[in-house]
GROMACS .gro file of C-alpha atoms in nm:
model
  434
    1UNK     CA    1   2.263   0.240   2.858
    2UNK     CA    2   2.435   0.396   3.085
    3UNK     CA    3   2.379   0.789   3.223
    4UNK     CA    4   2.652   1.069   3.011
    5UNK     CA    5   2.819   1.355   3.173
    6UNK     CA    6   2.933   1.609   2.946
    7UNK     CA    7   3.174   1.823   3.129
    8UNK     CA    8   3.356   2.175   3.098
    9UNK     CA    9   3.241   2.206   2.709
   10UNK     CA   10   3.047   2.535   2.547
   11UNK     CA   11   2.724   2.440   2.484
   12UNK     CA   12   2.618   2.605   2.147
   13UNK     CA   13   2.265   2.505   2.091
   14UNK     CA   14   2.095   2.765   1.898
   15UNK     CA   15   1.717   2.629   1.927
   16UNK     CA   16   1.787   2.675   2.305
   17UNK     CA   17   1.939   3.027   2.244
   18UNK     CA   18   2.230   2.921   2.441
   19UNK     CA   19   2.585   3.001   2.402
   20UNK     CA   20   2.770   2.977   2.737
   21UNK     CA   21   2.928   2.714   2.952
   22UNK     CA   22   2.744   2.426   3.058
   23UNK     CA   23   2.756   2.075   3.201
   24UNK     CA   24   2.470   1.803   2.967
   25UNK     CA   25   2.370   1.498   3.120
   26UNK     CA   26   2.247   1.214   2.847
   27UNK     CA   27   1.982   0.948   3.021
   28UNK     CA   28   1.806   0.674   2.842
   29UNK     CA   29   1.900   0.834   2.506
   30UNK     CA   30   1.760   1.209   2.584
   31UNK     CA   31   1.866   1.454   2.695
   32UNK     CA   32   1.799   1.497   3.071
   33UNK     CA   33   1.949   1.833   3.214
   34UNK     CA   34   2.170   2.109   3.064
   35UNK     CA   35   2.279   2.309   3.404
   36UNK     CA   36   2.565   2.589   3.485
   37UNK     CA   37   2.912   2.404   3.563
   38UNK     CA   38   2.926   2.197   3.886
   39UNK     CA   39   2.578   2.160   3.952
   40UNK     CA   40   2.561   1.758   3.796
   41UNK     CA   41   2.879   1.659   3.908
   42UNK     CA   42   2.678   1.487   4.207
   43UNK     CA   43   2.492   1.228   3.967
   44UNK     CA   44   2.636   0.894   3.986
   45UNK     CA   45   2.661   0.541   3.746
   46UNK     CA   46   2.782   0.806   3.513
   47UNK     CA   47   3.043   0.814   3.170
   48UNK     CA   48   3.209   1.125   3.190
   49UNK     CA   49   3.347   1.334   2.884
   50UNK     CA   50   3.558   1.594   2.947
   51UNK     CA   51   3.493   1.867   2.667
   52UNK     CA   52   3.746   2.135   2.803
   53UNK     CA   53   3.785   2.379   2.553
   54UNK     CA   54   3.541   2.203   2.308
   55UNK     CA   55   3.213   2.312   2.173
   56UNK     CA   56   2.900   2.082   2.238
   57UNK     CA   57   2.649   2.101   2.007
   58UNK     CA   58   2.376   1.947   1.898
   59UNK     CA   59   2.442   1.650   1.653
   60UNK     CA   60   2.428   1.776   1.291
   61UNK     CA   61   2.179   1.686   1.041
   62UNK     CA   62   2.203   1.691   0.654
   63UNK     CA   63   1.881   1.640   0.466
   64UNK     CA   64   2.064   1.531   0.130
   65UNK     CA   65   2.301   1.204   0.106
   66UNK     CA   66   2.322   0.931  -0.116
   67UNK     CA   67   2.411   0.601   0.101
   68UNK     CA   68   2.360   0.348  -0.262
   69UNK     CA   69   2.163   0.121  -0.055
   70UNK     CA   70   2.050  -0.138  -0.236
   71UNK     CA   71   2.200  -0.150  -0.576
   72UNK     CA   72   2.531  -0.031  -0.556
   73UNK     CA   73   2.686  -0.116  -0.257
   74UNK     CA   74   3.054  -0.164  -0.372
   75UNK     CA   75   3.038   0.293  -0.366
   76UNK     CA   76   2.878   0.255   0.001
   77UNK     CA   77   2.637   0.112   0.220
   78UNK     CA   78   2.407   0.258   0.434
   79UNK     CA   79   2.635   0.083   0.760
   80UNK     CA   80   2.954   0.301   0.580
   81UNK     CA   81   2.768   0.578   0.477
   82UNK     CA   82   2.637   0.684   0.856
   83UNK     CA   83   2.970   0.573   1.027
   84UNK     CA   84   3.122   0.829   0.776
   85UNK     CA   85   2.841   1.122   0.865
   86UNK     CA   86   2.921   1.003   1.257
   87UNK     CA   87   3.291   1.105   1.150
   88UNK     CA   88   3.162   1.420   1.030
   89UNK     CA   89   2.969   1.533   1.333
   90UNK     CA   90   2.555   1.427   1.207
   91UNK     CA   91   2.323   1.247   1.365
   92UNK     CA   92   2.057   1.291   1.135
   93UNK     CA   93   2.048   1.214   0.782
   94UNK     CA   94   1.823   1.208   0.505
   95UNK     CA   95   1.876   0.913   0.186
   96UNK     CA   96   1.815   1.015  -0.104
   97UNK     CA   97   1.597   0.715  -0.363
   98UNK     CA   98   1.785   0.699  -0.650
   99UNK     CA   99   1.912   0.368  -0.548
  100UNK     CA  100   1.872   0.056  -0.785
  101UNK     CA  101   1.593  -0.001  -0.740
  102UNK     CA  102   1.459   0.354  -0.697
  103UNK     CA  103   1.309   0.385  -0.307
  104UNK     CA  104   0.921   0.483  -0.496
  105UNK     CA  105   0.748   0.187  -0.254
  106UNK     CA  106   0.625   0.108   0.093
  107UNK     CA  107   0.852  -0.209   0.081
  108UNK     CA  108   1.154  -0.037  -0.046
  109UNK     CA  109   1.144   0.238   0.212
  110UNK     CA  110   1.061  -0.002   0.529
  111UNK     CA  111   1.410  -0.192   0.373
  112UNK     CA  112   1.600   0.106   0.386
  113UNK     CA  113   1.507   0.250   0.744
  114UNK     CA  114   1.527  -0.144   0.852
  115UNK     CA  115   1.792  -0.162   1.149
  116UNK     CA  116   1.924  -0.415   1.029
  117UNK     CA  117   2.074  -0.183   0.728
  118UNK     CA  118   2.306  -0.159   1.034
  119UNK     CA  119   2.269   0.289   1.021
  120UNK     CA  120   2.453   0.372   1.362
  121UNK     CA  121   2.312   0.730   1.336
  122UNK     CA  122   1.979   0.807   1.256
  123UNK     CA  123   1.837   0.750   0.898
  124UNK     CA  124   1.529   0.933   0.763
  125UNK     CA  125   1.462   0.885   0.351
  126UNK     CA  126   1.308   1.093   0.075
  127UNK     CA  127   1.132   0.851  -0.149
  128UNK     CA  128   1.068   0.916  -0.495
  129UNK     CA  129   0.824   1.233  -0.578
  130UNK     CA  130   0.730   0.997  -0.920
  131UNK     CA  131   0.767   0.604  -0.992
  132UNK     CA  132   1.093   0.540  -1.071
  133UNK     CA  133   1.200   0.889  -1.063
  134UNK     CA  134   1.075   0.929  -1.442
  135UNK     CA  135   0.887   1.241  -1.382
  136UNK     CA  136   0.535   1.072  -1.469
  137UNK     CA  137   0.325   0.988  -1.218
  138UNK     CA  138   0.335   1.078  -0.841
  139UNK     CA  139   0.372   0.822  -0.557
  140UNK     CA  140   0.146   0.747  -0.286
  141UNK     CA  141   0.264   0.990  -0.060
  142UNK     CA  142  -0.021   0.886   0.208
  143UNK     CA  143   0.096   0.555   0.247
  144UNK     CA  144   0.499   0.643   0.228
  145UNK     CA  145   0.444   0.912   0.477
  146UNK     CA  146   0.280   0.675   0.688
  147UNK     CA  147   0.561   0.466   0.644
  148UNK     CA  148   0.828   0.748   0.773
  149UNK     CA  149   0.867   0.906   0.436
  150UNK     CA  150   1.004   1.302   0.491
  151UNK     CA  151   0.965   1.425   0.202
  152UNK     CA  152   0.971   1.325  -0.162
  153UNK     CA  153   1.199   1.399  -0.438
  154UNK     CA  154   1.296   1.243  -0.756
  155UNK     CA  155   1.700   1.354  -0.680
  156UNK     CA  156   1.925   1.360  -0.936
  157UNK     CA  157   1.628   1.435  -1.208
  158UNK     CA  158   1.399   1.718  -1.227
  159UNK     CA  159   1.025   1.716  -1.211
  160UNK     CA  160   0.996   1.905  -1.568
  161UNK     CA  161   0.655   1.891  -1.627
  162UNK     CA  162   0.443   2.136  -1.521
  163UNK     CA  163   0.140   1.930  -1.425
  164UNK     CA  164   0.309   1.624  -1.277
  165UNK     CA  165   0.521   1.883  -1.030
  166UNK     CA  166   0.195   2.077  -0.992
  167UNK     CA  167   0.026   1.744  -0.869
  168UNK     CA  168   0.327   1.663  -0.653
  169UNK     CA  169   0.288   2.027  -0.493
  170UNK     CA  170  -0.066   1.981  -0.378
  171UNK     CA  171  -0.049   1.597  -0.263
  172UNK     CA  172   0.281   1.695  -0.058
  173UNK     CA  173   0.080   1.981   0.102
  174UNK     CA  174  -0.211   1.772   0.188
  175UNK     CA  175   0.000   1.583   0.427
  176UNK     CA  176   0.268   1.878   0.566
  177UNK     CA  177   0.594   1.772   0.354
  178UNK     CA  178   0.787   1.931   0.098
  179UNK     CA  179   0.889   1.873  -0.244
  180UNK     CA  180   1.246   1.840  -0.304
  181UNK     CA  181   1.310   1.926  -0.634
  182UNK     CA  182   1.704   1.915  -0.755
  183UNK     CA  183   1.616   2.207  -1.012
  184UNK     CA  184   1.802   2.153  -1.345
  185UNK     CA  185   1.627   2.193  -1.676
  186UNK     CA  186   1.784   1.859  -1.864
  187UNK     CA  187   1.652   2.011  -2.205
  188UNK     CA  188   1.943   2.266  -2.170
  189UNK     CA  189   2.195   2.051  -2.072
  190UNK     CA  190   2.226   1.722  -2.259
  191UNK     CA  191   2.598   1.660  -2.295
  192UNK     CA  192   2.659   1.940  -2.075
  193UNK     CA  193   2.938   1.831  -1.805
  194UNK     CA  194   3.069   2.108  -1.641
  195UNK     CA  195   2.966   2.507  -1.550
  196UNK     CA  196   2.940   2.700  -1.875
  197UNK     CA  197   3.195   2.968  -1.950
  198UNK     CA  198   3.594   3.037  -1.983
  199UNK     CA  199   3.703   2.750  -1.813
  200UNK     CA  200   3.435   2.496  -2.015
  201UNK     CA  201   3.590   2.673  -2.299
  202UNK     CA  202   3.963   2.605  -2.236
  203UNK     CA  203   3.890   2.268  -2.162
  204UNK     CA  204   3.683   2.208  -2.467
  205UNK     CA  205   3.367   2.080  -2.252
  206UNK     CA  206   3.030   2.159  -2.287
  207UNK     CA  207   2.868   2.364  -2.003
  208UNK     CA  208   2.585   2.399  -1.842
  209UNK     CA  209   2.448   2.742  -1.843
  210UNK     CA  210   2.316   2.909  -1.509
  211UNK     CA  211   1.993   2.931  -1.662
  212UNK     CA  212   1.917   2.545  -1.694
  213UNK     CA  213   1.897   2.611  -1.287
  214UNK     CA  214   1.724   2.919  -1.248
  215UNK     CA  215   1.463   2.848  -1.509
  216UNK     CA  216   1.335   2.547  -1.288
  217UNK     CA  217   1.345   2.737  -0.975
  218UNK     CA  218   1.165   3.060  -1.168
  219UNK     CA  219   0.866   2.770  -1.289
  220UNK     CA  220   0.828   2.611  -0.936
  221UNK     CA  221   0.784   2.922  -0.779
  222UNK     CA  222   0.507   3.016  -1.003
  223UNK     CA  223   0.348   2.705  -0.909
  224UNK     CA  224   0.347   2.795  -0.540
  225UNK     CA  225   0.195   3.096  -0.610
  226UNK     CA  226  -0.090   2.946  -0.800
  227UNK     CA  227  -0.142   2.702  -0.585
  228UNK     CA  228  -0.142   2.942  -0.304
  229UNK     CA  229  -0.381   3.170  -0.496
  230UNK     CA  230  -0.668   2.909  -0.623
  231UNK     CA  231  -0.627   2.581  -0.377
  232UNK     CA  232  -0.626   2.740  -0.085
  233UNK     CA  233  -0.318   2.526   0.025
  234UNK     CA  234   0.047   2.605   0.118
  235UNK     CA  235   0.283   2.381  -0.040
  236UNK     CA  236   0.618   2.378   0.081
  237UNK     CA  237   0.933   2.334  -0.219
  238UNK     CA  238   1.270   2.319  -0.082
  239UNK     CA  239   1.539   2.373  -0.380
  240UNK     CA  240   1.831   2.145  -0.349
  241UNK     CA  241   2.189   2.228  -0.347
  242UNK     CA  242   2.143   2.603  -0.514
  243UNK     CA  243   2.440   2.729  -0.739
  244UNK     CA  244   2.389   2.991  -0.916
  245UNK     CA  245   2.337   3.370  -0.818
  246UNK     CA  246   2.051   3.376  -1.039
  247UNK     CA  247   1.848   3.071  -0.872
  248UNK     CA  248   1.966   3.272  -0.530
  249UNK     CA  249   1.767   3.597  -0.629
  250UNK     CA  250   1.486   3.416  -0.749
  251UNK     CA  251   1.450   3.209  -0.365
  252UNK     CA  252   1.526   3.549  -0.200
  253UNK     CA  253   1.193   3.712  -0.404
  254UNK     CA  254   1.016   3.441  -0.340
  255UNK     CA  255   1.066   3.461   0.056
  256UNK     CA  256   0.994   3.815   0.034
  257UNK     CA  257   0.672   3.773  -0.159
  258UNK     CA  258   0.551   3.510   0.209
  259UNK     CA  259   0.606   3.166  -0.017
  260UNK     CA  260   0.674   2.819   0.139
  261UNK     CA  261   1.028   2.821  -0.011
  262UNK     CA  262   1.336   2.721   0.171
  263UNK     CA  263   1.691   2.568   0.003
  264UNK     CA  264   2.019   2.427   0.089
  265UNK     CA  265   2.383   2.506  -0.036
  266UNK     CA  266   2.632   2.261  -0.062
  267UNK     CA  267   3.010   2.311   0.101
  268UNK     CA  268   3.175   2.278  -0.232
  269UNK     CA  269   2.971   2.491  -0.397
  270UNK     CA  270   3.073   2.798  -0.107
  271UNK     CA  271   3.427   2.671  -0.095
  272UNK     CA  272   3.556   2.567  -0.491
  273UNK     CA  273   3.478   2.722  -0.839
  274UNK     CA  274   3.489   2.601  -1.182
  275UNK     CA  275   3.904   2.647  -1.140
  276UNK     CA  276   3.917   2.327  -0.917
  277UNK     CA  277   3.827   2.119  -1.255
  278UNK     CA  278   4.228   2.214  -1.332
  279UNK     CA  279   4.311   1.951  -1.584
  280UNK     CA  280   3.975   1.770  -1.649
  281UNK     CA  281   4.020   1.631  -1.228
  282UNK     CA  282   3.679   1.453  -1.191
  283UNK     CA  283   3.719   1.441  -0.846
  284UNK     CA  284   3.602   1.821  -0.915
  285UNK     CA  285   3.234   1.706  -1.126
  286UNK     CA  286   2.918   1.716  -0.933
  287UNK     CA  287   2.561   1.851  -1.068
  288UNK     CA  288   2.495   2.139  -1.029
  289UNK     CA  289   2.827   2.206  -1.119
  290UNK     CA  290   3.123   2.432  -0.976
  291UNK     CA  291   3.043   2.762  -1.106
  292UNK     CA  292   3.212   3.153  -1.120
  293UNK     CA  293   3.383   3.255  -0.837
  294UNK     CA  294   3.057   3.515  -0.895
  295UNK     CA  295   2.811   3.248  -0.798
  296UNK     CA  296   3.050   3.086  -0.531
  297UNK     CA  297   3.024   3.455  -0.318
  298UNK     CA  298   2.606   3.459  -0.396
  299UNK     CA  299   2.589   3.140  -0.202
  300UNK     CA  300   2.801   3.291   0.097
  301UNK     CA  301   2.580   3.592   0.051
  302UNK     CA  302   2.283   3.371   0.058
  303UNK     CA  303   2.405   3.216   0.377
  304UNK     CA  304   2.481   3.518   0.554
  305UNK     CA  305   2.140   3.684   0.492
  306UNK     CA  306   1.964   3.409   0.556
  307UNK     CA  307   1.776   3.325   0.200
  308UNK     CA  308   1.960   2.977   0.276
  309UNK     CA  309   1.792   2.755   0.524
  310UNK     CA  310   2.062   2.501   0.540
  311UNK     CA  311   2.405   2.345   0.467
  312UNK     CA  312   2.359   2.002   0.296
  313UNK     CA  313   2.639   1.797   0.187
  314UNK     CA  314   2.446   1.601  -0.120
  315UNK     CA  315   2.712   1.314  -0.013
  316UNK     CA  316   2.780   1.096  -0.331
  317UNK     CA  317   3.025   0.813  -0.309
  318UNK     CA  318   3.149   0.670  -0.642
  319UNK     CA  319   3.395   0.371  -0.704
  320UNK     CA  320   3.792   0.496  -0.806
  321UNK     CA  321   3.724   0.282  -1.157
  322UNK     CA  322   3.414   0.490  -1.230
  323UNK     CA  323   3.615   0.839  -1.144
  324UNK     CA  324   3.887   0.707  -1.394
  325UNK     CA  325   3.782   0.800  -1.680
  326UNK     CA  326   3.721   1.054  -1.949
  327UNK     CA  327   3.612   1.403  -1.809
  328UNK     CA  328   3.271   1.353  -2.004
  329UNK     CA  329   3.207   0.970  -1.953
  330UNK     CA  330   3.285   1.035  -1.548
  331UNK     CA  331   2.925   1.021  -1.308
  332UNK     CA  332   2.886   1.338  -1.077
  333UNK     CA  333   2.932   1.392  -0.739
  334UNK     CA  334   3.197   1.401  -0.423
  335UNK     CA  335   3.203   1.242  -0.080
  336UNK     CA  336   3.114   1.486   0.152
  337UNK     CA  337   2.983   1.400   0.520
  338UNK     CA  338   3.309   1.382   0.698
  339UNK     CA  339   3.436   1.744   0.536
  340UNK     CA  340   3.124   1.988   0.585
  341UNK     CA  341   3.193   2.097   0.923
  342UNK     CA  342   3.568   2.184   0.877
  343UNK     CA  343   3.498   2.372   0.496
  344UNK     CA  344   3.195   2.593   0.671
  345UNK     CA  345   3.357   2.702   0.995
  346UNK     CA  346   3.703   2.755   0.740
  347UNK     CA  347   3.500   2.961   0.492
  348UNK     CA  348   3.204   3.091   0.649
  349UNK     CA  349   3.326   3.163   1.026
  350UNK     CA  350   3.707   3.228   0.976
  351UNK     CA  351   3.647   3.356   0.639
  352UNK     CA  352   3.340   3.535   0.582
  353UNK     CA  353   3.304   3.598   1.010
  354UNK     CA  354   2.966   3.401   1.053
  355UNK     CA  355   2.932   3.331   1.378
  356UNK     CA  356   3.049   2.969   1.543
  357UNK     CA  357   2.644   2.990   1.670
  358UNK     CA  358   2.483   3.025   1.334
  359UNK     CA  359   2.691   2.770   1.137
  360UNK     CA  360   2.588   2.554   1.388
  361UNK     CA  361   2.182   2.649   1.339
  362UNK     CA  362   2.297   2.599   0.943
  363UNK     CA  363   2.380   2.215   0.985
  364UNK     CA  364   2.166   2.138   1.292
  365UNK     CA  365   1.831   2.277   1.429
  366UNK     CA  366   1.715   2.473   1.080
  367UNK     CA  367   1.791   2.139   0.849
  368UNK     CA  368   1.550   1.938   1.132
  369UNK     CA  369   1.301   2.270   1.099
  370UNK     CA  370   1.280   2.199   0.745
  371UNK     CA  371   1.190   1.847   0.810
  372UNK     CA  372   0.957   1.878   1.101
  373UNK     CA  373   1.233   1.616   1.259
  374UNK     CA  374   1.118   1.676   1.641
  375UNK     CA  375   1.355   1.654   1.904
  376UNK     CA  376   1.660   1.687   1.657
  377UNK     CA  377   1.903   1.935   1.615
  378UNK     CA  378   1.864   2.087   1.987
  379UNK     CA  379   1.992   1.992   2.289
  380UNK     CA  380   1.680   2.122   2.474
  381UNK     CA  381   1.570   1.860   2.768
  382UNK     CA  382   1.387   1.581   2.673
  383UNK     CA  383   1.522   1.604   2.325
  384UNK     CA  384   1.700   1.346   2.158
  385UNK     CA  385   2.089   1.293   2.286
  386UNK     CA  386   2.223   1.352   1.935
  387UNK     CA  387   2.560   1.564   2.028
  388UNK     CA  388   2.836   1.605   1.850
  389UNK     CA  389   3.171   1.725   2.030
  390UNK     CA  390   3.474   1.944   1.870
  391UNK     CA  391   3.720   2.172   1.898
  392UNK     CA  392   3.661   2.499   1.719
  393UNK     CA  393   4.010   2.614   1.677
  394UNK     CA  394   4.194   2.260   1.569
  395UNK     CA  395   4.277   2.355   1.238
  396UNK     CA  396   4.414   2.011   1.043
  397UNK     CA  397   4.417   1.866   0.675
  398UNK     CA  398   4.130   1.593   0.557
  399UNK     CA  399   4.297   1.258   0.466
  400UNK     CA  400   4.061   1.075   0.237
  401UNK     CA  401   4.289   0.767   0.292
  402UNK     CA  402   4.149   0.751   0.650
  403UNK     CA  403   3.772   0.851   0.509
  404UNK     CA  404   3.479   0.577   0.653
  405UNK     CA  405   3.324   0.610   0.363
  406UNK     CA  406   3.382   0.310   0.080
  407UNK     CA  407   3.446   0.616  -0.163
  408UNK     CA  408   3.748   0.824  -0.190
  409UNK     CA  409   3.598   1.065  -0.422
  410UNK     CA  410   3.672   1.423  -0.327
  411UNK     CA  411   3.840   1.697  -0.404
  412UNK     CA  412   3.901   1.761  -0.063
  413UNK     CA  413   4.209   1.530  -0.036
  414UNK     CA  414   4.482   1.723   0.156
  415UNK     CA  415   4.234   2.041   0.176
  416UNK     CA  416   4.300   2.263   0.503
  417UNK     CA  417   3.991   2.237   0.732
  418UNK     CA  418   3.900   2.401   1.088
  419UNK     CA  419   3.745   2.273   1.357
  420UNK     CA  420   3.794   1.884   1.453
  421UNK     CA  421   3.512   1.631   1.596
  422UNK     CA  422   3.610   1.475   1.902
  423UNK     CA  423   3.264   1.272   1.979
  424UNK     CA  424   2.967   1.184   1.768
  425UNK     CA  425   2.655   1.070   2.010
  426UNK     CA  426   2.335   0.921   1.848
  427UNK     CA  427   2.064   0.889   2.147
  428UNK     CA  428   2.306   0.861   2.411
  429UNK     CA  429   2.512   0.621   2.212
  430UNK     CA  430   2.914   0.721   2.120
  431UNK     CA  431   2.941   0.654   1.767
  432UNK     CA  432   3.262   0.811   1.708
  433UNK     CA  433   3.567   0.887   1.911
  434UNK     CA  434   3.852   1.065   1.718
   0.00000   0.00000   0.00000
């Protein structure tokens, strides 16, 4: 592997607290020196990149994709899924387990993180909090940790009962990881495929009330504080893809009140509302669902105080034929690794004025805090030379025709976007060139 040379750019790596011009060399797949302009231009056996008016940065991590490796490989693979977050700009990701079969074993995760899955940036998983993601029993998280488990979540499900999530709680503290918990009481929502209210009601859908969220949220955090109060441990829950103002409020208490809590928000759920369903598109259905243009401005006022930790895309390829159908009979999700850059510098710097610094924190060093992912999301020397390359002011139109991913499913198709990846670098390696 040859030495790197990243000249001319703006290095924006907020672990580092720098925001300035700099030259980065990349040896042996770390990061070797970050210096003022000129002063590496004397190393030699080098591969230069000119990044003249680009922003480096370190290579952006998302802690929530689904890559439908094994089981359903016709939506993606884990070989499509990364070369579609290298697209995107990240160099970290997290897989979620609700793959067929569900990721709840040793064996199953050591498959997954297998290089010969072919990942060409680096994979982390989630394995199941329960067996089989039915909400029953808890995993060995000892022996999956030990096996490079991150965390554990049952994705996709809620843990609903009290004790089993209780359990979970206290066996994920033991060992340092969090809890994942995609918080969505299903007792509220059976046949529920949209956001409750006008739009739902136009459309003749059943919706999902903001409740069914917060309620789950409102219960976990209780937990914490019991646990906190008469274990003597700190567990750590991290809420998944937050929607609702309501849920929002309830995180925000909790981090006042000193609790182990910490959440993501999706793009689409900052960008889109419950409007973008239009005429039953299902290109527009995830869970949680689009919600009020009320909600949509809680999660930019979530990410602008700082009650959200991170940006996560909660990536979900799905074949055209099983889009194609009726509104209710459609699965949930949208692609989204190659659009999250371009839809948070769009709305949250050039719309909301977050700064080109934090956005950056947002998808790269406070995702890998979250983790405990050491030497990601920094550039800082000896880290790892994960670096992602772009130009903050390109301002261009995503083309889901050209997407990486197997999946076209997004409601992103033709939707206005700023800021354009040049390079992708996973330890030292270029693993996409635009």
């Amino acid at each position: 592997m040859s030495d790197i040379l990243i000249l001319n750019g703006r290095v924006v790596d907020p672990a580092s607290g720098i925001d300035a011009e700099r030259d980065v060399l990349l040896r042996h797949g770390r990061v070797a020196a970050v210096e003022m302009p000129g002063e590496l231009r004397a190393v030699r056996g080098k591969e230069i990149i000119d990044a003249k008016g680009m922003i480096v940065a370190p290579g952006l991590v998302d802690v929530h994709v689904h890559l439908r490796e094994p089981g359903q490989t016709y939506k993606e693979s884990i070989k499509t899924g990364t070369e579609a977050a290298a697209a995107g700009g990240f160099t970290s990701v997290v897989a979620m387990p609700n793959t067929v079969p569900v990721n709840d074993s040793v064996s199953g995760l050591e498959w997954m993180l297998d290089a010969a899955r072919g990942a060409c940036v680096k994979l982390f998983a989630m394995p199941a909090a329960t067996f089989g993601s039915l909400g029953e029993e808890i995993t060995d998280y000892h022996e999956l940790a030990r096996a490079g488990a991150v965390g554990f979540t049952d994705d996709g499900k809620p843990i609903l009962h009290d004790r089993v999530m209780r359990t979970a709680l206290v066996a994920a503290a033991g060992i340092g990881v969090p809890i994942s918990q995609h918080a969505e009481d299903t007792r509220l929502t059976g046949g529920c495929s949209m956001n409750a209210g006008p739009v739902a009601f136009r459309l003749g859908l059943r919706g999902m009330t903001v409740e069914a969220e917060s309620k789950i949220v409102e219960r976990d955090i209780r937990l914490l504080r019991d646990i906190e109060r008469h274990d003597g441990l700190r567990p750590h829950l991290h809420v998944q893809h937050v929607s609702t103002a309501k849920a929002m409020e309830a995180i925000r208490q909790a981090k006042r009140e000193g609790l182990h809590v910490t959440c993501e928000v999706a793009p689409h759920h900052f960008t889109l509302t419950d409007e973008a369903i239009g005429d039953y598109d299902t290109n527009a259905k995830m869970n949680p669902p689009l919600r009020n243009d009320a909600d949509r401005q809680a999660m930019i006022a979530g990410l602008l105080d700082g009650t959200v930790d991170c940006i996560a895309t909660d990536h979900a390829p799905h074949a055209l034929f099983e889009k194609e159908q009726e509104f209710e009979r459609a699965p949930n999700g949208i692609t989204g690794l190659e659009t999250a850059l371009g839809l948070a510098l769009r709305v949250l710097h050039q719309g909301n004025g977050m700064s080109i610094s934090r956005v950056i924190e947002l998808m790269s060093a406070q995702p890998a805090g979250i983790l405990s992912l050491a030497g990601r999301g920094t550039l800082s020397v000896d880290s790892f030379a994960d670096v992602v390359v772009f130009d903050p002011a390109a301002e261009w139109s995503f083309d889901v025709a050209k997407t990486r991913s197997k999946s076209r499913n997004t409601p992103f198709d033709g939707a206005p976007m700023l800021g354009r990846v040049s390079y992708t670098l996973s330890e030292g390696r270029v693993v996409f060139k635009s």
